[in-house]
mmCIF file of C-alpha atoms and ligand atoms in Angstrom:
data_model
loop_
_atom_site.group_PDB
_atom_site.id
_atom_site.type_symbol
_atom_site.label_atom_id
_atom_site.label_comp_id
_atom_site.label_asym_id
_atom_site.label_seq_id
_atom_site.Cartn_x
_atom_site.Cartn_y
_atom_site.Cartn_z
ATOM 1 C CA UNK A 26 38.951 22.736 -43.840
ATOM 2 C CA UNK A 27 37.901 20.825 -40.858
ATOM 3 C CA UNK A 28 35.020 18.638 -40.303
ATOM 4 C CA UNK A 29 33.293 21.801 -38.051
ATOM 5 C CA UNK A 30 34.364 24.595 -40.805
ATOM 6 C CA UNK A 31 32.464 22.154 -43.531
ATOM 7 C CA UNK A 32 29.063 21.726 -40.809
ATOM 8 C CA UNK A 33 29.442 25.981 -40.962
ATOM 9 C CA UNK A 34 29.186 26.439 -43.995
ATOM 10 C CA UNK A 35 26.581 23.843 -44.581
ATOM 11 C CA UNK A 36 24.586 25.220 -41.973
ATOM 12 C CA UNK A 37 24.653 28.235 -43.729
ATOM 13 C CA UNK A 38 23.438 26.995 -47.511
ATOM 14 C CA UNK A 39 21.128 24.598 -45.787
ATOM 15 C CA UNK A 40 19.610 28.336 -43.792
ATOM 16 C CA UNK A 41 19.014 29.541 -46.902
ATOM 17 C CA UNK A 42 18.088 26.905 -49.042
ATOM 18 C CA UNK A 43 14.905 25.985 -46.775
ATOM 19 C CA UNK A 44 14.014 29.977 -45.407
ATOM 20 C CA UNK A 45 10.922 30.728 -47.290
ATOM 21 C CA UNK A 46 9.906 27.234 -47.667
ATOM 22 C CA UNK A 47 7.259 26.657 -45.353
ATOM 23 C CA UNK A 48 6.622 22.816 -46.093
ATOM 24 C CA UNK A 49 8.696 20.712 -43.511
ATOM 25 C CA UNK A 50 8.746 17.632 -45.789
ATOM 26 C CA UNK A 51 10.472 19.526 -48.682
ATOM 27 C CA UNK A 52 12.690 21.034 -46.272
ATOM 28 C CA UNK A 53 13.983 17.757 -44.628
ATOM 29 C CA UNK A 54 14.328 16.435 -48.083
ATOM 30 C CA UNK A 55 16.880 19.269 -49.344
ATOM 31 C CA UNK A 56 18.435 18.952 -45.567
ATOM 32 C CA UNK A 57 19.234 15.188 -45.959
ATOM 33 C CA UNK A 58 20.353 15.230 -49.826
ATOM 34 C CA UNK A 59 22.810 18.407 -48.771
ATOM 35 C CA UNK A 60 24.285 16.511 -46.028
ATOM 36 C CA UNK A 61 24.434 13.411 -47.887
ATOM 37 C CA UNK A 62 26.226 15.111 -50.677
ATOM 38 C CA UNK A 63 28.640 17.146 -48.550
ATOM 39 C CA UNK A 64 29.588 14.420 -46.372
ATOM 40 C CA UNK A 65 29.343 11.124 -48.351
ATOM 41 C CA UNK A 66 27.073 9.389 -45.445
ATOM 42 C CA UNK A 67 25.772 6.082 -46.705
ATOM 43 C CA UNK A 68 22.538 6.737 -45.837
ATOM 44 C CA UNK A 69 20.814 10.581 -44.171
ATOM 45 C CA UNK A 70 17.204 10.565 -43.807
ATOM 46 C CA UNK A 71 14.472 11.176 -41.022
ATOM 47 C CA UNK A 72 11.904 9.141 -39.217
ATOM 48 C CA UNK A 73 8.970 11.093 -38.650
ATOM 49 C CA UNK A 74 6.717 10.435 -35.398
ATOM 50 C CA UNK A 75 2.757 9.039 -36.386
ATOM 51 C CA UNK A 76 0.567 6.453 -34.785
ATOM 52 C CA UNK A 77 3.168 6.271 -32.157
ATOM 53 C CA UNK A 78 5.822 4.539 -34.407
ATOM 54 C CA UNK A 79 8.882 6.240 -36.184
ATOM 55 C CA UNK A 80 7.671 6.604 -39.860
ATOM 56 C CA UNK A 81 10.147 6.723 -42.976
ATOM 57 C CA UNK A 82 10.685 10.224 -44.105
ATOM 58 C CA UNK A 83 13.022 12.190 -46.900
ATOM 59 C CA UNK A 84 15.807 10.404 -47.185
ATOM 60 C CA UNK A 85 18.874 9.700 -49.242
ATOM 61 C CA UNK A 86 20.689 6.599 -50.085
ATOM 62 C CA UNK A 87 19.505 3.042 -50.143
ATOM 63 C CA UNK A 88 16.090 1.557 -49.162
ATOM 64 C CA UNK A 89 15.500 1.528 -45.704
ATOM 65 C CA UNK A 90 12.881 0.165 -42.827
ATOM 66 C CA UNK A 91 9.897 2.170 -43.014
ATOM 67 C CA UNK A 92 8.530 2.016 -39.363
ATOM 68 C CA UNK A 93 10.450 1.239 -36.034
ATOM 69 C CA UNK A 94 8.955 1.317 -32.601
ATOM 70 C CA UNK A 95 9.442 3.498 -29.347
ATOM 71 C CA UNK A 96 12.770 2.364 -28.246
ATOM 72 C CA UNK A 97 13.657 -0.112 -30.714
ATOM 73 C CA UNK A 98 16.815 0.446 -32.711
ATOM 74 C CA UNK A 99 19.019 3.361 -32.096
ATOM 75 C CA UNK A 100 15.991 6.121 -33.817
ATOM 76 C CA UNK A 101 13.597 4.084 -31.218
ATOM 77 C CA UNK A 102 16.191 4.342 -28.156
ATOM 78 C CA UNK A 103 16.958 7.799 -29.367
ATOM 79 C CA UNK A 104 13.155 8.924 -29.055
ATOM 80 C CA UNK A 105 12.860 7.190 -25.377
ATOM 81 C CA UNK A 106 15.754 9.076 -24.672
ATOM 82 C CA UNK A 107 14.874 12.353 -26.422
ATOM 83 C CA UNK A 108 18.606 13.154 -26.911
ATOM 84 C CA UNK A 109 21.060 12.589 -29.306
ATOM 85 C CA UNK A 110 22.790 8.758 -29.721
ATOM 86 C CA UNK A 111 25.936 8.204 -31.169
ATOM 87 C CA UNK A 112 27.063 4.707 -31.836
ATOM 88 C CA UNK A 113 30.476 4.362 -33.182
ATOM 89 C CA UNK A 114 30.261 0.523 -34.041
ATOM 90 C CA UNK A 115 26.605 -0.368 -34.468
ATOM 91 C CA UNK A 116 27.168 -4.639 -33.983
ATOM 92 C CA UNK A 117 27.841 -3.034 -30.516
ATOM 93 C CA UNK A 118 24.379 -1.762 -29.922
ATOM 94 C CA UNK A 119 21.953 -3.625 -28.225
ATOM 95 C CA UNK A 120 19.255 -4.063 -30.635
ATOM 96 C CA UNK A 121 20.513 -1.974 -33.889
ATOM 97 C CA UNK A 122 18.388 -2.469 -36.395
ATOM 98 C CA UNK A 123 20.157 -2.985 -39.373
ATOM 99 C CA UNK A 124 18.740 -1.321 -42.608
ATOM 100 C CA UNK A 125 21.783 -2.158 -44.604
ATOM 101 C CA UNK A 126 24.517 -4.772 -43.100
ATOM 102 C CA UNK A 127 26.938 -2.319 -44.582
ATOM 103 C CA UNK A 128 26.489 0.045 -42.146
ATOM 104 C CA UNK A 129 29.063 0.419 -39.525
ATOM 105 C CA UNK A 130 28.190 3.967 -37.336
ATOM 106 C CA UNK A 131 25.618 5.845 -36.952
ATOM 107 C CA UNK A 132 24.189 9.173 -35.427
ATOM 108 C CA UNK A 133 20.772 9.908 -34.254
ATOM 109 C CA UNK A 134 19.617 13.058 -33.670
ATOM 110 C CA UNK A 135 15.911 13.990 -31.682
ATOM 111 C CA UNK A 136 14.124 16.918 -33.455
ATOM 112 C CA UNK A 137 11.571 19.200 -30.716
ATOM 113 C CA UNK A 138 8.810 21.335 -31.585
ATOM 114 C CA UNK A 139 7.798 23.425 -28.308
ATOM 115 C CA UNK A 140 9.478 20.838 -26.186
ATOM 116 C CA UNK A 141 7.559 18.018 -27.957
ATOM 117 C CA UNK A 142 9.798 15.423 -30.192
ATOM 118 C CA UNK A 143 8.238 14.926 -33.975
ATOM 119 C CA UNK A 144 11.193 13.300 -35.618
ATOM 120 C CA UNK A 145 14.797 12.304 -35.500
ATOM 121 C CA UNK A 146 17.777 12.381 -38.233
ATOM 122 C CA UNK A 147 19.251 9.214 -38.720
ATOM 123 C CA UNK A 148 22.685 9.209 -40.300
ATOM 124 C CA UNK A 149 24.899 5.689 -40.790
ATOM 125 C CA UNK A 150 28.586 5.469 -42.165
ATOM 126 C CA UNK A 151 29.825 2.783 -43.831
ATOM 127 C CA UNK A 152 33.147 3.169 -41.634
ATOM 128 C CA UNK A 153 33.524 3.018 -37.745
ATOM 129 C CA UNK A 154 33.248 6.101 -35.208
ATOM 130 C CA UNK A 155 32.664 8.234 -38.030
ATOM 131 C CA UNK A 156 30.736 10.254 -36.021
ATOM 132 C CA UNK A 157 31.662 12.491 -32.567
ATOM 133 C CA UNK A 158 30.957 15.425 -30.705
ATOM 134 C CA UNK A 159 31.359 17.796 -33.211
ATOM 135 C CA UNK A 160 28.835 16.075 -35.696
ATOM 136 C CA UNK A 161 26.229 15.873 -32.478
ATOM 137 C CA UNK A 162 26.923 19.315 -31.996
ATOM 138 C CA UNK A 163 25.949 20.744 -35.289
ATOM 139 C CA UNK A 164 23.523 18.551 -36.260
ATOM 140 C CA UNK A 165 21.950 19.607 -33.347
ATOM 141 C CA UNK A 166 22.027 22.962 -34.470
ATOM 142 C CA UNK A 167 20.873 22.360 -37.872
ATOM 143 C CA UNK A 168 17.875 20.250 -36.954
ATOM 144 C CA UNK A 169 16.331 23.624 -35.108
ATOM 145 C CA UNK A 170 16.342 25.180 -38.232
ATOM 146 C CA UNK A 171 13.616 22.785 -39.575
HETATM 147 N N1 SME B 22 19.963 1.679 -37.746
HETATM 148 C C1 SME B 22 18.311 2.305 -37.079
HETATM 149 C C2 SME B 22 17.552 2.191 -38.154
HETATM 150 C C3 SME B 22 17.182 2.824 -39.592
HETATM 151 S S1 SME B 22 18.557 2.696 -40.316
HETATM 152 O O1 SME B 22 19.807 2.487 -40.174
HETATM 153 C C4 SME B 22 17.943 3.661 -42.236
HETATM 154 C C5 SME B 22 18.285 2.193 -36.417
HETATM 155 O O2 SME B 22 18.738 1.204 -35.503
HETATM 156 O O3 SME B 22 17.503 2.568 -35.384
#
């Protein structure tokens, strides 16, 4: 099964699990769990914009930093640029925030409501260069379900 096939199945599962539930935190929690389990990522979770900061939301994986400023780290940069950032090697990303020293690569996907960014999805891997255009495309699609 290719990565795309896996995402396609996962997309349908997430859609059915969150349909009928209007609570966004509950839906973020199940989405993080489904993504994390399906791919065996190191850390999978959401940061939600509150009081002009990114504040830790539902996640799976080890304990993480709770607040990230605008333009800080990969998450804050994705917020600032309003676009997905794929980082093949976090050690080469200036300003990367190391919540876990075991993270090697990362993807951060911004989330919008009516054109306004309100959260980001952040996924970390213990391997280098885990994420590519396929992850970007599918994760951008998945967050639009929320
Ligand atoms: N590495 C992120 C911080 C969040 S943790 O990875 C969960 C960053 O640089 O924004």
